[in-house]
Amino acid sequence: MIKYNFEFKKKVVLEYINENISIRSLAKKYAIKSHNNIEVWVAKYKKYGDEGLRRSRKNEEYSFEKKIFVVELY
C-alpha cells in the first residue's frame, strides 16, 4: 500500500480545486492507482482543511486502568 505525504496530497487537492482538472486526470497524471484516494482527500480537505490531509494514526498509550476496564467490558 502506497502512503502519500501531506505535501503531495495538498498539491493534488489544490490542483483539483484551483485548476478545475478532473479527478481521473489527476490520478493518471500522478500515477495514483485509485482515483478514490483523491476523492477522499478532497472531501477531507474541504471539511477539515490541512489537518484532514495529515495522517491521523497515533501511538496512544492507555493506562492500566483503562485496559482492565476494556477487558472486563469485553
Coordinates of N, CA and C in Angstrom, one line a residue:
M1 N 0.8 -1.2 0.0 CA 0.0 0.0 0.0 C 0.9 1.2 0.0
I2 N 0.6 2.1 -0.9 CA 1.4 3.3 -1.0 C 0.8 4.4 -0.1
K3 N 1.7 5.0 0.7 CA 1.3 6.1 1.5 C 1.8 7.4 1.0
Y4 N 0.9 8.4 0.8 CA 1.3 9.7 0.3 C 1.5 10.7 1.4
N5 N 2.5 11.5 1.2 CA 2.7 12.5 2.3 C 1.8 13.7 2.1
F6 N 1.8 14.5 3.2 CA 0.9 15.7 3.3 C 1.1 16.6 2.1
E7 N 2.3 16.9 1.8 CA 2.6 17.9 0.7 C 2.1 17.4 -0.6
F8 N 2.3 16.2 -0.9 CA 1.8 15.6 -2.2 C 0.3 15.7 -2.3
K9 N -0.4 15.2 -1.2 CA -1.9 15.2 -1.2 C -2.4 16.7 -1.3
K10 N -1.8 17.6 -0.7 CA -2.3 19.0 -0.8 C -2.1 19.5 -2.2
K11 N -0.9 19.2 -2.8 CA -0.7 19.6 -4.2 C -1.8 19.1 -5.1
V12 N -2.1 17.9 -5.0 CA -3.1 17.3 -5.9 C -4.5 17.9 -5.6
V13 N -4.8 18.0 -4.3 CA -6.1 18.6 -4.0 C -6.3 20.0 -4.5
L14 N -5.2 20.8 -4.3 CA -5.3 22.2 -4.7 C -5.3 22.3 -6.2
E15 N -4.6 21.4 -6.9 CA -4.7 21.4 -8.3 C -6.1 21.1 -8.8
Y16 N -6.8 20.1 -8.1 CA -8.1 19.8 -8.5 C -9.1 21.0 -8.2
I17 N -8.9 21.7 -7.1 CA -9.8 22.8 -6.8 C -9.5 24.0 -7.6
N18 N -8.3 24.4 -7.8 CA -7.9 25.6 -8.5 C -7.8 25.5 -10.0
E19 N -7.4 24.4 -10.5 CA -7.2 24.2 -11.9 C -8.4 23.6 -12.6
N20 N -9.3 23.1 -11.8 CA -10.5 22.5 -12.4 C -10.2 21.3 -13.3
I21 N -9.3 20.5 -12.8 CA -8.9 19.3 -13.6 C -9.7 18.1 -13.0
S22 N -10.1 17.2 -13.8 CA -10.9 16.1 -13.2 C -10.0 15.2 -12.3
I23 N -10.7 14.5 -11.5 CA -10.0 13.6 -10.5 C -9.3 12.4 -11.3
R24 N -10.0 11.9 -12.3 CA -9.4 10.8 -13.1 C -8.1 11.3 -13.8
S25 N -8.2 12.5 -14.3 CA -7.0 13.1 -15.0 C -5.8 13.2 -14.0
L26 N -6.1 13.7 -12.8 CA -5.1 13.9 -11.8 C -4.5 12.5 -11.4
A27 N -5.4 11.5 -11.3 CA -4.9 10.2 -10.9 C -4.0 9.6 -12.0
K28 N -4.3 9.9 -13.2 CA -3.4 9.4 -14.3 C -2.1 10.2 -14.3
K29 N -2.2 11.5 -14.2 CA -1.0 12.4 -14.2 C 0.0 12.0 -13.1
Y30 N -0.5 11.7 -11.9 CA 0.4 11.5 -10.8 C 0.5 10.0 -10.5
A31 N 0.0 9.1 -11.4 CA 0.1 7.7 -11.3 C -0.4 7.2 -9.9
I32 N -1.6 7.7 -9.6 CA -2.3 7.2 -8.4 C -3.2 6.1 -8.8
K33 N -3.1 4.9 -8.3 CA -3.8 3.8 -8.8 C -5.3 3.9 -8.7
S34 N -5.8 4.5 -7.6 CA -7.2 4.6 -7.4 C -7.6 6.1 -7.3
H35 N -8.5 6.5 -8.2 CA -8.9 7.9 -8.1 C -9.8 8.2 -6.8
N36 N -10.2 7.1 -6.2 CA -11.0 7.2 -4.9 C -10.1 7.9 -3.9
N37 N -8.8 7.7 -3.9 CA -7.9 8.4 -2.9 C -8.1 9.9 -3.0
I38 N -8.1 10.4 -4.2 CA -8.2 11.8 -4.4 C -9.6 12.3 -4.0
E39 N -10.6 11.6 -4.3 CA -12.0 12.0 -3.8 C -12.0 12.1 -2.3
V40 N -11.4 11.2 -1.6 CA -11.4 11.2 -0.1 C -10.5 12.4 0.3
W41 N -9.4 12.6 -0.3 CA -8.5 13.8 0.1 C -9.3 15.1 -0.1
V42 N -10.0 15.2 -1.2 CA -10.7 16.5 -1.4 C -11.8 16.7 -0.4
A43 N -12.6 15.6 -0.1 CA -13.6 15.7 0.9 C -13.1 16.1 2.3
K44 N -12.0 15.5 2.7 CA -11.4 15.8 4.0 C -10.8 17.2 4.0
Y45 N -10.2 17.6 2.9 CA -9.7 19.0 2.8 C -10.8 20.0 3.0
K46 N -11.9 19.8 2.3 CA -13.0 20.7 2.3 C -13.6 20.8 3.7
K47 N -13.6 19.7 4.4 CA -14.2 19.6 5.7 C -13.3 20.1 6.8
Y48 N -12.0 19.6 6.8 CA -11.1 19.9 7.9 C -9.9 20.8 7.5
G49 N -9.7 21.1 6.3 CA -8.5 21.9 5.9 C -7.3 21.0 5.9
D50 N -6.2 21.6 6.2 CA -4.9 20.9 6.1 C -4.9 19.7 7.0
E51 N -5.5 19.8 8.2 CA -5.5 18.7 9.1 C -6.1 17.4 8.6
G52 N -7.1 17.6 7.7 CA -7.7 16.5 7.1 C -6.8 15.7 6.2
L53 N -5.7 16.3 5.7 CA -4.8 15.5 4.9 C -3.6 14.9 5.6
R54 N -3.5 15.3 6.9 CA -2.4 14.7 7.7 C -2.8 13.3 8.2
R55 N -1.8 12.5 8.3 CA -2.0 11.1 8.9 C -2.5 11.3 10.3
S56 N -3.5 10.5 10.6 CA -4.1 10.7 12.0 C -3.7 9.5 12.9
R57 N -2.9 8.6 12.4 CA -2.6 7.5 13.3 C -1.6 7.9 14.4
K58 N -1.9 7.6 15.6 CA -1.1 8.0 16.7 C -0.9 6.8 17.6
N59 N 0.3 6.6 18.1 CA 0.5 5.5 19.0 C 0.1 6.0 20.4
E60 N -1.1 5.8 20.8 CA -1.6 6.3 22.1 C -1.2 5.2 23.1
E61 N -0.9 5.7 24.3 CA -0.7 4.8 25.4 C -1.9 4.9 26.3
Y62 N -2.4 3.7 26.8 CA -3.5 3.7 27.6 C -3.1 3.3 29.0
S63 N -3.8 3.8 30.0 CA -3.5 3.5 31.4 C -3.8 2.1 31.7
F64 N -3.2 1.5 32.7 CA -3.5 0.1 33.1 C -5.0 0.0 33.5
E65 N -5.6 1.0 34.1 CA -7.0 1.0 34.5 C -7.9 1.0 33.3
K66 N -7.6 1.7 32.3 CA -8.4 1.7 31.0 C -8.3 0.3 30.4
K67 N -7.1 -0.3 30.3 CA -7.0 -1.6 29.7 C -7.8 -2.6 30.5
I68 N -7.8 -2.6 31.8 CA -8.6 -3.5 32.6 C -10.1 -3.3 32.4
F69 N -10.5 -2.0 32.3 CA -11.9 -1.7 32.0 C -12.4 -2.3 30.7
V70 N -11.6 -2.2 29.7 CA -11.9 -2.7 28.4 C -12.0 -4.2 28.4
V71 N -11.0 -4.8 29.0 CA -11.0 -6.3 29.1 C -12.3 -6.8 29.9
E72 N -12.6 -6.1 31.0 CA -13.8 -6.5 31.8 C -15.1 -6.3 31.0
L73 N -15.1 -5.2 30.2 CA -16.2 -4.9 29.4 C -16.5 -5.9 28.4
Y74 N -15.4 -6.5 27.8 CA -15.5 -7.5 26.8 C -16.0 -8.8 27.4

